[in-house]
């Protein structure tokens, strides 16, 4: 029976190099992930609150909140060291989480917080005692890999 079966001829190149295909595939996957991450960071940058005249914006993290009377002061670790920023009434403070790491975060007086990156926007003090560095305007929690674009 085998002798009477038709011959099948397969044309094409040599057998596939599985190791090389795996390397190419891994490289392509890494490039796609890098592009996806870059697009996500660009979109995030566009979604951030833009600072108004006289406001300063930086990447920092909330260390602690101190309260006395009706005043709350956020201690922020920033690139230049510790900042003490007076919080406005809660309905005027913009707090947004662009990372799942900040999901469910609750703010309370006297509590220390995990190191989570945030875009901090504040108005520096003018004429007040130097106990405070400014008035907090917004906290926007971002992934730790996020960098602020260069200000024009």
PDB file of C-alpha atoms in Angstrom, residues 16-132:
ATOM      1  CA  UNK A  16      12.439  26.682  11.603  1.00  0.00           C
ATOM      2  CA  UNK A  17      15.113  27.736  14.096  1.00  0.00           C
ATOM      3  CA  UNK A  18      13.035  27.654  17.288  1.00  0.00           C
ATOM      4  CA  UNK A  19      15.689  29.302  19.456  1.00  0.00           C
ATOM      5  CA  UNK A  20      16.073  32.240  17.062  1.00  0.00           C
ATOM      6  CA  UNK A  21      12.281  32.590  16.732  1.00  0.00           C
ATOM      7  CA  UNK A  22      11.956  32.686  20.519  1.00  0.00           C
ATOM      8  CA  UNK A  23      14.628  35.403  20.744  1.00  0.00           C
ATOM      9  CA  UNK A  24      12.992  37.499  18.005  1.00  0.00           C
ATOM     10  CA  UNK A  25       9.590  37.057  19.612  1.00  0.00           C
ATOM     11  CA  UNK A  26      10.895  38.082  23.046  1.00  0.00           C
ATOM     12  CA  UNK A  27      12.571  41.174  21.546  1.00  0.00           C
ATOM     13  CA  UNK A  28       9.380  42.179  19.733  1.00  0.00           C
ATOM     14  CA  UNK A  29       7.335  41.679  22.903  1.00  0.00           C
ATOM     15  CA  UNK A  30       9.767  43.836  24.914  1.00  0.00           C
ATOM     16  CA  UNK A  31       9.622  46.584  22.263  1.00  0.00           C
ATOM     17  CA  UNK A  32       5.809  46.512  22.284  1.00  0.00           C
ATOM     18  CA  UNK A  33       5.741  46.711  26.093  1.00  0.00           C
ATOM     19  CA  UNK A  34       8.152  49.655  26.047  1.00  0.00           C
ATOM     20  CA  UNK A  35       5.981  51.489  23.494  1.00  0.00           C
ATOM     21  CA  UNK A  36       2.834  50.739  25.522  1.00  0.00           C
ATOM     22  CA  UNK A  37       4.460  52.064  28.683  1.00  0.00           C
ATOM     23  CA  UNK A  38       5.684  55.200  26.893  1.00  0.00           C
ATOM     24  CA  UNK A  39       2.210  55.876  25.472  1.00  0.00           C
ATOM     25  CA  UNK A  40       0.664  55.391  28.929  1.00  0.00           C
ATOM     26  CA  UNK A  41       3.126  57.857  30.482  1.00  0.00           C
ATOM     27  CA  UNK A  42       2.508  60.421  27.725  1.00  0.00           C
ATOM     28  CA  UNK A  43      -1.252  60.157  28.208  1.00  0.00           C
ATOM     29  CA  UNK A  44      -0.805  60.440  31.966  1.00  0.00           C
ATOM     30  CA  UNK A  45       1.309  63.559  31.503  1.00  0.00           C
ATOM     31  CA  UNK A  46      -1.476  65.111  29.413  1.00  0.00           C
ATOM     32  CA  UNK A  47      -4.067  64.267  32.093  1.00  0.00           C
ATOM     33  CA  UNK A  48      -2.248  66.018  34.936  1.00  0.00           C
ATOM     34  CA  UNK A  49      -3.475  69.328  36.275  1.00  0.00           C
ATOM     35  CA  UNK A  50      -1.447  72.108  34.702  1.00  0.00           C
ATOM     36  CA  UNK A  51       0.081  74.530  37.236  1.00  0.00           C
ATOM     37  CA  UNK A  52      -1.277  78.070  37.287  1.00  0.00           C
ATOM     38  CA  UNK A  53       0.919  81.155  37.440  1.00  0.00           C
ATOM     39  CA  UNK A  54       2.932  81.200  40.653  1.00  0.00           C
ATOM     40  CA  UNK A  55       2.451  77.504  41.379  1.00  0.00           C
ATOM     41  CA  UNK A  56       5.265  74.975  41.664  1.00  0.00           C
ATOM     42  CA  UNK A  57       4.936  71.370  40.555  1.00  0.00           C
ATOM     43  CA  UNK A  58       7.279  68.535  41.533  1.00  0.00           C
ATOM     44  CA  UNK A  59       7.455  64.798  42.106  1.00  0.00           C
ATOM     45  CA  UNK A  60       7.374  63.896  45.773  1.00  0.00           C
ATOM     46  CA  UNK A  61       5.715  61.628  48.295  1.00  0.00           C
ATOM     47  CA  UNK A  62       3.477  62.264  51.298  1.00  0.00           C
ATOM     48  CA  UNK A  63       5.399  61.436  54.452  1.00  0.00           C
ATOM     49  CA  UNK A  64       2.908  62.476  57.110  1.00  0.00           C
ATOM     50  CA  UNK A  65      -0.013  64.784  57.858  1.00  0.00           C
ATOM     51  CA  UNK A  66       0.129  66.969  60.975  1.00  0.00           C
ATOM     52  CA  UNK A  67      -3.078  68.499  62.314  1.00  0.00           C
ATOM     53  CA  UNK A  68      -3.706  71.244  64.819  1.00  0.00           C
ATOM     54  CA  UNK A  69      -7.153  72.691  65.276  1.00  0.00           C
ATOM     55  CA  UNK A  70      -8.752  72.965  61.854  1.00  0.00           C
ATOM     56  CA  UNK A  71      -5.433  73.135  60.004  1.00  0.00           C
ATOM     57  CA  UNK A  72      -3.782  70.188  58.270  1.00  0.00           C
ATOM     58  CA  UNK A  73      -0.173  70.315  57.069  1.00  0.00           C
ATOM     59  CA  UNK A  74       1.111  67.732  54.593  1.00  0.00           C
ATOM     60  CA  UNK A  75       4.776  66.832  54.961  1.00  0.00           C
ATOM     61  CA  UNK A  76       6.068  66.099  51.468  1.00  0.00           C
ATOM     62  CA  UNK A  77       9.416  64.524  50.617  1.00  0.00           C
ATOM     63  CA  UNK A  78      10.522  66.348  47.493  1.00  0.00           C
ATOM     64  CA  UNK A  79      13.720  66.539  45.447  1.00  0.00           C
ATOM     65  CA  UNK A  80      14.952  69.438  47.596  1.00  0.00           C
ATOM     66  CA  UNK A  81      14.043  67.897  50.945  1.00  0.00           C
ATOM     67  CA  UNK A  82      11.008  68.086  53.227  1.00  0.00           C
ATOM     68  CA  UNK A  83       8.212  70.538  52.407  1.00  0.00           C
ATOM     69  CA  UNK A  84       5.429  71.529  54.793  1.00  0.00           C
ATOM     70  CA  UNK A  85       2.332  72.459  52.827  1.00  0.00           C
ATOM     71  CA  UNK A  86      -0.921  73.723  54.322  1.00  0.00           C
ATOM     72  CA  UNK A  87      -3.929  71.843  52.998  1.00  0.00           C
ATOM     73  CA  UNK A  88      -6.978  73.766  51.820  1.00  0.00           C
ATOM     74  CA  UNK A  89     -10.464  72.603  52.857  1.00  0.00           C
ATOM     75  CA  UNK A  90     -10.949  69.036  51.609  1.00  0.00           C
ATOM     76  CA  UNK A  91     -13.459  70.091  48.942  1.00  0.00           C
ATOM     77  CA  UNK A  92     -10.801  72.350  47.380  1.00  0.00           C
ATOM     78  CA  UNK A  93      -7.880  69.895  47.371  1.00  0.00           C
ATOM     79  CA  UNK A  94      -7.545  67.886  44.167  1.00  0.00           C
ATOM     80  CA  UNK A  95      -6.392  64.334  44.904  1.00  0.00           C
ATOM     81  CA  UNK A  96      -6.233  61.880  42.002  1.00  0.00           C
ATOM     82  CA  UNK A  97      -4.733  58.381  41.740  1.00  0.00           C
ATOM     83  CA  UNK A  98      -3.263  57.423  38.361  1.00  0.00           C
ATOM     84  CA  UNK A  99      -1.755  54.249  39.803  1.00  0.00           C
ATOM     85  CA  UNK A 100      -3.446  51.290  41.513  1.00  0.00           C
ATOM     86  CA  UNK A 101      -0.809  51.523  44.275  1.00  0.00           C
ATOM     87  CA  UNK A 102      -2.687  54.533  45.695  1.00  0.00           C
ATOM     88  CA  UNK A 103      -6.106  52.904  45.497  1.00  0.00           C
ATOM     89  CA  UNK A 104      -7.928  52.998  48.797  1.00  0.00           C
ATOM     90  CA  UNK A 105      -5.424  55.398  50.375  1.00  0.00           C
ATOM     91  CA  UNK A 106      -7.032  57.270  53.298  1.00  0.00           C
ATOM     92  CA  UNK A 107      -5.597  60.421  54.785  1.00  0.00           C
ATOM     93  CA  UNK A 108      -5.569  60.910  58.560  1.00  0.00           C
ATOM     94  CA  UNK A 109      -3.675  63.103  60.971  1.00  0.00           C
ATOM     95  CA  UNK A 110      -0.467  61.724  62.485  1.00  0.00           C
ATOM     96  CA  UNK A 111      -0.268  58.704  60.174  1.00  0.00           C
ATOM     97  CA  UNK A 112       2.869  57.840  58.202  1.00  0.00           C
ATOM     98  CA  UNK A 113       2.351  56.841  54.583  1.00  0.00           C
ATOM     99  CA  UNK A 114       4.052  54.404  52.224  1.00  0.00           C
ATOM    100  CA  UNK A 115       6.389  55.981  49.699  1.00  0.00           C
ATOM    101  CA  UNK A 116       4.112  56.591  46.728  1.00  0.00           C
ATOM    102  CA  UNK A 117       5.152  58.966  43.965  1.00  0.00           C
ATOM    103  CA  UNK A 118       2.864  61.943  43.469  1.00  0.00           C
ATOM    104  CA  UNK A 119       2.875  65.067  41.373  1.00  0.00           C
ATOM    105  CA  UNK A 120       2.586  67.758  44.036  1.00  0.00           C
ATOM    106  CA  UNK A 121       1.390  71.227  43.060  1.00  0.00           C
ATOM    107  CA  UNK A 122       1.600  74.077  45.564  1.00  0.00           C
ATOM    108  CA  UNK A 123       1.760  77.851  45.899  1.00  0.00           C
ATOM    109  CA  UNK A 124       4.887  78.998  47.767  1.00  0.00           C
ATOM    110  CA  UNK A 125       4.317  81.164  50.847  1.00  0.00           C
ATOM    111  CA  UNK A 126       4.854  84.878  50.654  1.00  0.00           C
ATOM    112  CA  UNK A 127       5.017  86.951  53.805  1.00  0.00           C
ATOM    113  CA  UNK A 128       4.000  84.172  56.203  1.00  0.00           C
ATOM    114  CA  UNK A 129       6.187  82.599  58.828  1.00  0.00           C
ATOM    115  CA  UNK A 130       8.698  80.132  57.442  1.00  0.00           C
ATOM    116  CA  UNK A 131       6.993  77.298  59.346  1.00  0.00           C
ATOM    117  CA  UNK A 132       5.202  76.524  56.086  1.00  0.00           C
TER     118      UNK A 132
END
